[in-house]
Amino acid sequence: MFKILKTFAVYSRPYRKVFVLANTCMVIMDFTSYLVPVLIKYATDTVFDRVTETGDIKILYIVGSAIIISGIVRGLLSHFMIRSYWFVSESVVKDIRNSLYEKLQHLGASFYAKARTGDLMSRLTTDIQLIRNFYAFGVEHRLRIVLISVTILIIMLYQNWRLALVVYIFLPIVYLVIVYFSNKLQKAVMRKHESAGELNSTLQENLTGIRIVKAFAVESEQKKIFEKSNRTLFDADLAVTTLQAHLNPLLQLTGGVGTLVILIYGGYQVIHGSMTLGTLIGFMTYIMIIRFPLFILAFNTSLVSLAEGASKRINEILVLKDQRESDKGTVADTIKGKLEFKNVTFGYDDDQPVLRDLSFSINSGEKVALFGLNGSGKSSLISLIPRFYCPSNGQILLDSIPLPQWSLEALRLQIGTVLQETFLFSMTIGENIAFGRPDASLQEIKKAASRAQIDQFIELLPDGYGTYVGESGSGLSGGQRQRIAIARALLQNPRILILDDCTSSLDPQTERNIQNELRSLMEGRTTLIIAQRISTLRLADRIIVLDRGMIQDFDSHDNLLKKNELYKATYETQMVCSESIIEDSLSMRS
Amino acid sequence: MSNNIKQAAKNSDKSALKLLSRLFPYIKTNSGGIAVMYFFSLANVAATIALPFLIQKGIDYGIAPKNIDYLIKISVITAVVLTLQFFSFRYQGKLMMKIGNVILYSIRRDLFNHIQRLSFRFFDKNKTGNIMTRLTVDVQVLEELLMTGLDTVLVDVIMIVGIIGAMLLLDLKLSLVLLFVLPLLVMIVFGLQSKIVRAARGIQGRLSSVNAFLNESLSGVMVTRSFAREERNIQLFENYNRSYYQNTRRFYPLHAYFWQSVIMLNTASTGLVIIGGGLLIKNGQVTLGVVAAFLTYVTQLFQPMQKISNMLNQLSRAYASCERIFAVLDEKPDIVEVDDALKDFKLTGDVSFRDVKFHYNPEEPILKGISFDAKAGETVAIVGHTGSGKSTIVHLISRFYDVTDGAVLIGSRDIRNYGIAEYRRQTAVVMQEPQIFSGSVYDNISFSVPGATHDEVISVCKVLGIHDMITGFPQGYDTPMGERGANISIGQKQLLAFARAMLRNPRILILDEASAYLDTRTETMVQAALSKIMEGRTTFVIAHRLSTIRNADTIYVLDQGNIAESGTHAQLVNRNGIYMSFLKQNLPGFDSDSD
Ligand SMILES: Nc1ncnc2c1ncn2[C@@H]1O[C@H](COP(=O)(O)OP(=O)(O)OP(=O)(O)O)[C@@H](O)[C@H]1O
Ligand SMILES: Nc1ncnc2c1ncn2[C@@H]1O[C@H](COP(=O)(O)OP(=O)(O)OP(=O)(O)O)[C@@H](O)[C@H]1O
Ligand SMILES: [Mg+2]
Ligand SMILES: [Mg+2]
């Protein structure tokens, strides 16, 4: 329990006064609740007799009212206690949730390459909920279990130590049984969480890939996979509920046996005159009180240990180093666009370099294309420029200043990137285009759209820019999605534009139109284009030919045609019939 | 207030009936178990009511008159009742949990299986997140109902009646306390608690928006990163979070009030029993044991009341969830098999479109009358502007959608006459966006032919020429793929998708910009392999690169929902139409700057 409190001490500190208040209310409340059995004992032992004998009923009313008043006090105290605990729990959890989100927004690309959305989501939902419950009633219950059982023991010992001992002899046994159960319960609940997570992942993957599933008609295979997860969850659920079904009657039985013991042994004592009837009835009330800690003990033990696991998983993320830590840079000048790579080596895993010892420089305002086979490292190379990843060796200079010295935000805001895989958010088309600049005017949005050749299409839609785009852009054709992503980058009005194969799904005419727009737009700004089509590559001043992470050549189109095998071969394949076509069409024109 | 209660009760009665009638098939299969469960529940109730009664007897006739024999007799009976209670409670619980879990399991299974039957249109309209919620959150709401409430309806009513009956039986006058306790209890339990549940529902809604926002933030994190939009996202999230938080702050005072009233009433009724009991004892009208029994009964009344109120509220919540669950289950797949669908056939590969018209939304016709014939063994290319309907045409060939008008003929028979699963089994698609699942490379390729051996997978990869690429991955065919294939390049993903399609050995192959991300050398290699494999079979190719389409037997140029041009590459070049204008963009001689 203290481990959790310590882990999140930073978060609970602002609310510690309320937390203290909650605990105080709880202690006082429990003490007032012992008053009731004392009063009942007093009533049955003394008052009833006195009333019968003297007929004076005033004292009866006094005792009765005292019980009622103590009830009101207890009620009020419990009110403040609940409110305070819940206030603390919701506030702490709100702050943790914000911190987690902030952290996740800033965690590096290497974290996300390995992370599982399902796993992250479960930390952010199930685990957070456990922490909430821990603060809302986990602490309260834990404290009360100790407090109530100890005070009741003292009171009972004080009133009749023999009977108290007989009753309490059961407790260690009961306690052991409960601990045994709660250990099992905790494991079972954990497994249930895991199986539920498993089922969710299976489901998520099936639903995101449902079109492929249908295309290959492998629904029955998917059903089998789901059936397995479903079965596992069923077993896990059943294990938890069966444990509960075993435990609850046991707890009930404990209370019953306690009462029975009091009836027999207490009755025996009363008959022999060593105890009053009132004490006996008072004892029965104590048994009722002590049932509460017994009932919650198992639940509480498993809650606290589950919350411990949850706090560990949450903390794991909170303590990760994120991009802000490496964001020591302060340079926030306007980028001119001169890029230098000096012996840059990079790999996702340390032992497998993807880029090897790259050295080249790009002049400001130059258009450079990247060309290479699949997997040669083009996308990896450009991901170093906005510092999604950092090179493991070597240095990248922008305007002669090492990249790490640039402020991350300034850097990224001036670099417009269109990633190879288009991702659209489920918002309107207008909001998607304005993603990087939410304050952009409709005018600006339209302009960016028109540059990306998508304005005509959007305006034909019934809701225009307000058209809601489905999940990852469903309802749009591949090319329409790509052009929205291009518009999104253009709206940034970037100093450096990076286009990663982002016209691959466009017909040549649309592509050419966009390129013409870009040509004027990017005048004087550095542009990096990755492409497989020669016609696109030709737009660049110079072309980098990348081969298995190394630069094979860096030259103009014309020179590459002369000296680079791969480039030449590609050119020939793509242009093989160009001559004949030109001839044909020329002959037709004439 | 009482009107409200009646209304609420009536509403939940109606919903409960409707709900139960839909759930009936699930419950029916367990009806034997339910009957047994109720038997044990009743035994449990009987024991619970009997215990204070026995204690009262023990005190009044055993302890007070110092009758040890009687005390022992009562104690033995009490022990027997306790044992009975223990076992019936235990079996009741076990049965209830078992039945509940079986029902949940069956609902999850039916939902999933039904979703697998639904067609593209359903998934166009419904977000993954929403469908997920049906299977997780809504099922969980049912879980709460089933786990806590299955036995409530009957048992707790009997419990209340039993307790009141026992009190009346013990002493009529002291039972007057009930006149004070019952109305208040009903008011608190039904009035306040339904408010609490309503507030809780609001909170649940906020929490879902917090989580939905989270989910999308995680999937789109790279885009956020490249636009340096972290701070704004953080702000947006804080807003969602705050709105949720403020809702909870309206919620928990209600919760506090609820418990406050319960505790006050509980203790106060004890006080009343003492006063009333004292007055009656004074007149010699009741015994001490009766007062003791009353003290127990009065506090015991509360629990079943609360459970019933809980149950009613949960029913209305569960009703909403059930509605959503059954809405999915009621969803009719719009691609259905005719009753006498062909099951045993071998496709020749002939595909014809007869004046096919198609639209996703009635206002926007996409295909306006497409006709063509593709013969077995042909390679057919479809070109056109982006958004002109190329993917739509091949969707129709895969029968992901049915035509609005006209017909798609497969080997002279309407496509709708074939058994869907078998038809798709003889076709294969490589889609515009390669979809990689977590799991190994091998798992991803054999996805299309579950149970394919390693050797089969490897031989397909060898034929396609990507075996070396795969063995170059850290663990070869066993390399685990990150989520959505995050740890390989896009071109590599597309190649895996190719292998996945070819493993099926299809009669009809559809390539929807399947090589858009491939480099030319790799593409040439894959094409050469394909033309060998696809000998005598039909291939549809959508592509923008001249090198991909120029060898096709027929090229169809799509424009404004119609086929504007068709023919071989040479014929289309001669026509000097749209196709030619596309080509010009690819050619150095027609560069706009040299124009
Ligand atoms: N599920 C859908 N719901 C509604 N409209 C859709 C849906 N899918 C596509 N559309 C629309 O239908 C039209 C044709 O889309 P289709 O995907 O067939 O184009 P395409 O020719 O394949 O384009 P691209 O080359 O860009 O992939 C587009 O205007 C698109 O917005
Ligand atoms: N997140 C990652 N973790 C580990 N390896 C990766 C990761 N991303 C890419 N790789 C590997 O790094 C190499 C280079 O990948 P990259 O995406 O840079 O290629 P690319 O040149 O862009 O290829 P393509 O033309 O297919 O897009 C590939 O072998 C790929 O498998
Ligand atoms: Mg790439
Ligand atoms: Mg398409």
Tab-separated table of N, CA, C and O in Angstrom, chain B residues 443-508:
chain	number	residue	atom	x	y	z
B	443	ASP	N	3.257	-16.145	-40.389
B	443	ASP	CA	1.826	-16.020	-40.057
B	443	ASP	C	1.128	-15.082	-41.026
B	443	ASP	O	-0.001	-15.318	-41.449
B	444	ASN	N	1.815	-13.995	-41.357
B	444	ASN	CA	1.201	-13.004	-42.225
B	444	ASN	C	0.972	-13.532	-43.627
B	444	ASN	O	-0.041	-13.218	-44.244
B	445	ILE	N	1.925	-14.307	-44.127
B	445	ILE	CA	1.748	-14.826	-45.485
B	445	ILE	C	0.712	-15.942	-45.497
B	445	ILE	O	-0.185	-15.978	-46.323
B	446	SER	N	0.797	-16.831	-44.520
B	446	SER	CA	-0.115	-17.983	-44.520
B	446	SER	C	-1.516	-17.587	-44.061
B	446	SER	O	-2.413	-18.412	-43.985
B	447	PHE	N	-1.686	-16.304	-43.777
B	447	PHE	CA	-2.997	-15.785	-43.401
B	447	PHE	C	-4.060	-16.169	-44.427
B	447	PHE	O	-5.196	-16.459	-44.082
B	448	SER	N	-3.674	-16.178	-45.706
B	448	SER	CA	-4.663	-16.418	-46.757
B	448	SER	C	-4.975	-17.907	-46.915
B	448	SER	O	-6.011	-18.267	-47.446
B	449	VAL	N	-4.071	-18.751	-46.472
B	449	VAL	CA	-4.308	-20.189	-46.539
B	449	VAL	C	-3.956	-20.784	-45.179
B	449	VAL	O	-2.856	-21.268	-44.977
B	450	PRO	N	-4.887	-20.683	-44.246
B	450	PRO	CA	-4.580	-21.167	-42.894
B	450	PRO	C	-4.095	-22.607	-42.961
B	450	PRO	O	-4.665	-23.423	-43.681
B	451	GLY	N	-3.022	-22.882	-42.269
B	451	GLY	CA	-2.506	-24.244	-42.257
B	451	GLY	C	-1.495	-24.527	-43.353
B	451	GLY	O	-1.040	-25.658	-43.491
B	452	ALA	N	-1.155	-23.515	-44.143
B	452	ALA	CA	-0.136	-23.734	-45.161
B	452	ALA	C	1.178	-24.077	-44.467
B	452	ALA	O	1.485	-23.519	-43.406
B	453	THR	N	1.924	-24.993	-45.053
B	453	THR	CA	3.175	-25.390	-44.401
B	453	THR	C	4.250	-24.338	-44.657
B	453	THR	O	4.130	-23.504	-45.550
B	454	HIS	N	5.290	-24.410	-43.858
B	454	HIS	CA	6.414	-23.508	-44.043
B	454	HIS	C	6.976	-23.636	-45.458
B	454	HIS	O	7.304	-22.649	-46.093
B	455	ASP	N	7.062	-24.869	-45.926
B	455	ASP	CA	7.651	-25.080	-47.250
B	455	ASP	C	6.838	-24.409	-48.338
B	455	ASP	O	7.383	-23.814	-49.261
B	456	GLU	N	5.512	-24.498	-48.212
B	456	GLU	CA	4.668	-23.859	-49.231
B	456	GLU	C	4.902	-22.356	-49.243
B	456	GLU	O	5.040	-21.736	-50.295
B	457	VAL	N	4.961	-21.775	-48.041
B	457	VAL	CA	5.188	-20.339	-47.943
B	457	VAL	C	6.529	-19.977	-48.553
B	457	VAL	O	6.644	-19.059	-49.365
B	458	ILE	N	7.540	-20.762	-48.189
B	458	ILE	CA	8.882	-20.454	-48.693
B	458	ILE	C	8.930	-20.582	-50.211
B	458	ILE	O	9.497	-19.747	-50.901
B	459	SER	N	8.259	-21.590	-50.759
B	459	SER	CA	8.356	-21.767	-52.208
B	459	SER	C	7.654	-20.626	-52.942
B	459	SER	O	8.138	-20.178	-53.978
B	460	VAL	N	6.544	-20.131	-52.392
B	460	VAL	CA	5.902	-18.970	-53.025
B	460	VAL	C	6.835	-17.773	-52.982
B	460	VAL	O	6.999	-17.048	-53.971
B	461	CYS	N	7.478	-17.562	-51.852
B	461	CYS	CA	8.382	-16.425	-51.722
B	461	CYS	C	9.557	-16.561	-52.682
B	461	CYS	O	10.046	-15.579	-53.236
B	462	LYS	N	9.992	-17.792	-52.879
B	462	LYS	CA	11.107	-17.992	-53.811
B	462	LYS	C	10.675	-17.653	-55.221
B	462	LYS	O	11.396	-16.993	-55.969
B	463	VAL	N	9.484	-18.104	-55.586
B	463	VAL	CA	8.994	-17.825	-56.938
B	463	VAL	C	8.876	-16.319	-57.141
B	463	VAL	O	9.240	-15.783	-58.180
B	464	LEU	N	8.397	-15.625	-56.142
B	464	LEU	CA	8.240	-14.178	-56.265
B	464	LEU	C	9.575	-13.448	-56.166
B	464	LEU	O	9.668	-12.264	-56.459
B	465	GLY	N	10.587	-14.149	-55.693
B	465	GLY	CA	11.901	-13.532	-55.589
B	465	GLY	C	12.101	-12.723	-54.327
B	465	GLY	O	12.969	-11.852	-54.270
B	466	ILE	N	11.299	-12.973	-53.295
B	466	ILE	CA	11.466	-12.177	-52.079
B	466	ILE	C	12.001	-13.025	-50.923
B	466	ILE	O	12.070	-12.570	-49.785
B	467	HIS	N	12.407	-14.251	-51.256
B	467	HIS	CA	12.929	-15.132	-50.213
B	467	HIS	C	14.162	-14.517	-49.542
B	467	HIS	O	14.275	-14.504	-48.318
B	468	ASP	N	15.032	-13.941	-50.363
B	468	ASP	CA	16.261	-13.366	-49.804
B	468	ASP	C	15.962	-12.176	-48.902
B	468	ASP	O	16.597	-11.995	-47.865
B	469	MET	N	14.974	-11.388	-49.336
B	469	MET	CA	14.607	-10.241	-48.505
B	469	MET	C	14.164	-10.722	-47.121
B	469	MET	O	14.583	-10.177	-46.098
B	470	ILE	N	13.337	-11.767	-47.106
B	470	ILE	CA	12.793	-12.234	-45.823
B	470	ILE	C	13.877	-12.861	-44.960
B	470	ILE	O	13.954	-12.593	-43.762
B	471	THR	N	14.748	-13.657	-45.588
B	471	THR	CA	15.805	-14.253	-44.763
B	471	THR	C	16.754	-13.174	-44.244
B	471	THR	O	17.473	-13.387	-43.274
B	472	GLY	N	16.706	-12.006	-44.872
B	472	GLY	CA	17.524	-10.890	-44.380
B	472	GLY	C	16.950	-10.235	-43.135
B	472	GLY	O	17.643	-9.474	-42.457
B	473	PHE	N	15.686	-10.503	-42.836
B	473	PHE	CA	15.110	-9.949	-41.601
B	473	PHE	C	15.789	-10.604	-40.401
B	473	PHE	O	16.257	-11.744	-40.514
B	474	PRO	N	15.782	-9.927	-39.259
B	474	PRO	CA	16.520	-10.458	-38.092
B	474	PRO	C	16.260	-11.930	-37.816
B	474	PRO	O	17.194	-12.683	-37.553
B	475	GLN	N	14.998	-12.384	-37.867
B	475	GLN	CA	14.742	-13.799	-37.592
B	475	GLN	C	14.070	-14.483	-38.765
B	475	GLN	O	13.274	-15.405	-38.585
B	476	GLY	N	14.367	-14.013	-39.961
B	476	GLY	CA	13.828	-14.639	-41.155
B	476	GLY	C	12.310	-14.700	-41.140
B	476	GLY	O	11.655	-13.713	-40.819
B	477	TYR	N	11.786	-15.871	-41.470
B	477	TYR	CA	10.337	-16.020	-41.540
B	477	TYR	C	9.665	-15.908	-40.178
B	477	TYR	O	8.464	-15.755	-40.071
B	478	ASP	N	10.439	-16.028	-39.122
B	478	ASP	CA	9.856	-15.967	-37.785
B	478	ASP	C	9.942	-14.574	-37.175
B	478	ASP	O	9.571	-14.371	-36.023
B	479	THR	N	10.463	-13.612	-37.949
B	479	THR	CA	10.562	-12.254	-37.417
B	479	THR	C	9.181	-11.755	-37.015
B	479	THR	O	8.254	-11.759	-37.826
B	480	PRO	N	9.027	-11.356	-35.762
B	480	PRO	CA	7.710	-10.838	-35.367
B	480	PRO	C	7.479	-9.455	-35.961
B	480	PRO	O	8.389	-8.628	-35.988
B	481	MET	N	6.285	-9.241	-36.464
B	481	MET	CA	5.941	-7.943	-37.023
B	481	MET	C	5.391	-7.051	-35.920
B	481	MET	O	4.623	-7.497	-35.080
B	482	GLY	N	5.784	-5.790	-35.920
B	482	GLY	CA	5.204	-4.842	-34.974
B	482	GLY	C	3.761	-4.579	-35.347
B	482	GLY	O	3.248	-5.100	-36.344
B	483	GLU	N	3.116	-3.778	-34.555
B	483	GLU	CA	1.726	-3.477	-34.845
B	483	GLU	C	1.636	-2.845	-36.229
B	483	GLU	O	2.387	-1.915	-36.525
B	484	ARG	N	0.729	-3.335	-37.052
B	484	ARG	CA	0.590	-2.876	-38.434
B	484	ARG	C	1.918	-2.919	-39.194
B	484	ARG	O	2.162	-2.120	-40.089
B	485	GLY	N	2.794	-3.829	-38.821
B	485	GLY	CA	4.056	-3.972	-39.538
B	485	GLY	C	4.976	-2.792	-39.384
B	485	GLY	O	5.654	-2.381	-40.328
B	486	ALA	N	5.035	-2.227	-38.169
B	486	ALA	CA	5.800	-0.997	-37.950
B	486	ALA	C	7.294	-1.187	-38.156
B	486	ALA	O	8.009	-0.207	-38.316
B	487	ASN	N	7.778	-2.434	-38.163
B	487	ASN	CA	9.229	-2.585	-38.227
B	487	ASN	C	9.774	-3.027	-39.578
B	487	ASN	O	10.890	-3.489	-39.670
B	488	ILE	N	8.968	-2.879	-40.629
B	488	ILE	CA	9.538	-3.091	-41.961
B	488	ILE	C	9.125	-1.929	-42.851
B	488	ILE	O	8.231	-1.158	-42.503
B	489	SER	N	9.793	-1.803	-43.987
B	489	SER	CA	9.476	-0.673	-44.871
B	489	SER	C	8.178	-0.952	-45.624
B	489	SER	O	7.712	-2.080	-45.695
B	490	ILE	N	7.605	0.105	-46.186
B	490	ILE	CA	6.304	-0.048	-46.834
B	490	ILE	C	6.383	-0.983	-48.032
B	490	ILE	O	5.508	-1.826	-48.242
B	491	GLY	N	7.464	-0.834	-48.786
B	491	GLY	CA	7.633	-1.710	-49.936
B	491	GLY	C	7.680	-3.166	-49.494
B	491	GLY	O	7.086	-4.048	-50.124
B	492	GLN	N	8.364	-3.389	-48.385
B	492	GLN	CA	8.454	-4.762	-47.866
B	492	GLN	C	7.082	-5.282	-47.450
B	492	GLN	O	6.746	-6.444	-47.670
B	493	LYS	N	6.276	-4.394	-46.874
B	493	LYS	CA	4.916	-4.802	-46.505
B	493	LYS	C	4.142	-5.228	-47.745
B	493	LYS	O	3.431	-6.229	-47.745
B	494	GLN	N	4.289	-4.428	-48.802
B	494	GLN	CA	3.543	-4.729	-50.005
B	494	GLN	C	3.972	-6.076	-50.585
B	494	GLN	O	3.144	-6.841	-51.079
B	495	LEU	N	5.250	-6.363	-50.478
B	495	LEU	CA	5.736	-7.642	-50.997
B	495	LEU	C	5.154	-8.808	-50.197
B	495	LEU	O	4.809	-9.843	-50.766
B	496	LEU	N	5.039	-8.633	-48.896
B	496	LEU	CA	4.431	-9.695	-48.091
B	496	LEU	C	2.970	-9.884	-48.502
B	496	LEU	O	2.475	-11.008	-48.564
B	497	ALA	N	2.296	-8.765	-48.792
B	497	ALA	CA	0.902	-8.860	-49.224
B	497	ALA	C	0.809	-9.622	-50.550
B	497	ALA	O	-0.136	-10.382	-50.781
B	498	PHE	N	1.796	-9.407	-51.408
B	498	PHE	CA	1.857	-10.134	-52.678
B	498	PHE	C	1.966	-11.626	-52.424
B	498	PHE	O	1.231	-12.441	-52.986
B	499	ALA	N	2.908	-11.977	-51.569
B	499	ALA	CA	3.128	-13.393	-51.273
B	499	ALA	C	1.860	-14.002	-50.698
B	499	ALA	O	1.482	-15.133	-51.031
B	500	ARG	N	1.197	-13.238	-49.846
B	500	ARG	CA	-0.035	-13.714	-49.225
B	500	ARG	C	-1.079	-14.039	-50.294
B	500	ARG	O	-1.752	-15.068	-50.235
B	501	ALA	N	-1.171	-13.177	-51.309
B	501	ALA	CA	-2.169	-13.402	-52.351
B	501	ALA	C	-1.780	-14.587	-53.223
B	501	ALA	O	-2.620	-15.402	-53.599
B	502	MET	N	-0.490	-14.706	-53.538
B	502	MET	CA	-0.078	-15.745	-54.466
B	502	MET	C	-0.134	-17.130	-53.844
B	502	MET	O	-0.284	-18.124	-54.542
B	503	LEU	N	-0.018	-17.187	-52.538
B	503	LEU	CA	-0.080	-18.476	-51.854
B	503	LEU	C	-1.411	-19.175	-52.132
B	503	LEU	O	-1.514	-20.395	-52.104
B	504	ARG	N	-2.420	-18.395	-52.455
B	504	ARG	CA	-3.745	-18.971	-52.684
B	504	ARG	C	-3.882	-19.620	-54.043
B	504	ARG	O	-4.860	-20.307	-54.297
B	505	ASN	N	-2.928	-19.319	-54.911
B	505	ASN	CA	-3.013	-19.893	-56.239
B	505	ASN	C	-4.356	-19.555	-56.887
B	505	ASN	O	-5.116	-20.429	-57.272
B	506	PRO	N	-4.660	-18.276	-57.044
B	506	PRO	CA	-6.007	-17.843	-57.433
B	506	PRO	C	-6.288	-18.004	-58.928
B	506	PRO	O	-5.362	-18.003	-59.736
B	507	ARG	N	-7.581	-18.156	-59.261
B	507	ARG	CA	-7.986	-18.153	-60.667
B	507	ARG	C	-8.127	-16.728	-61.160
B	507	ARG	O	-7.970	-16.446	-62.343
B	508	ILE	N	-8.518	-15.849	-60.267
B	508	ILE	CA	-8.632	-14.435	-60.610
B	508	ILE	C	-7.799	-13.649	-59.599
B	508	ILE	O	-7.980	-13.815	-58.388
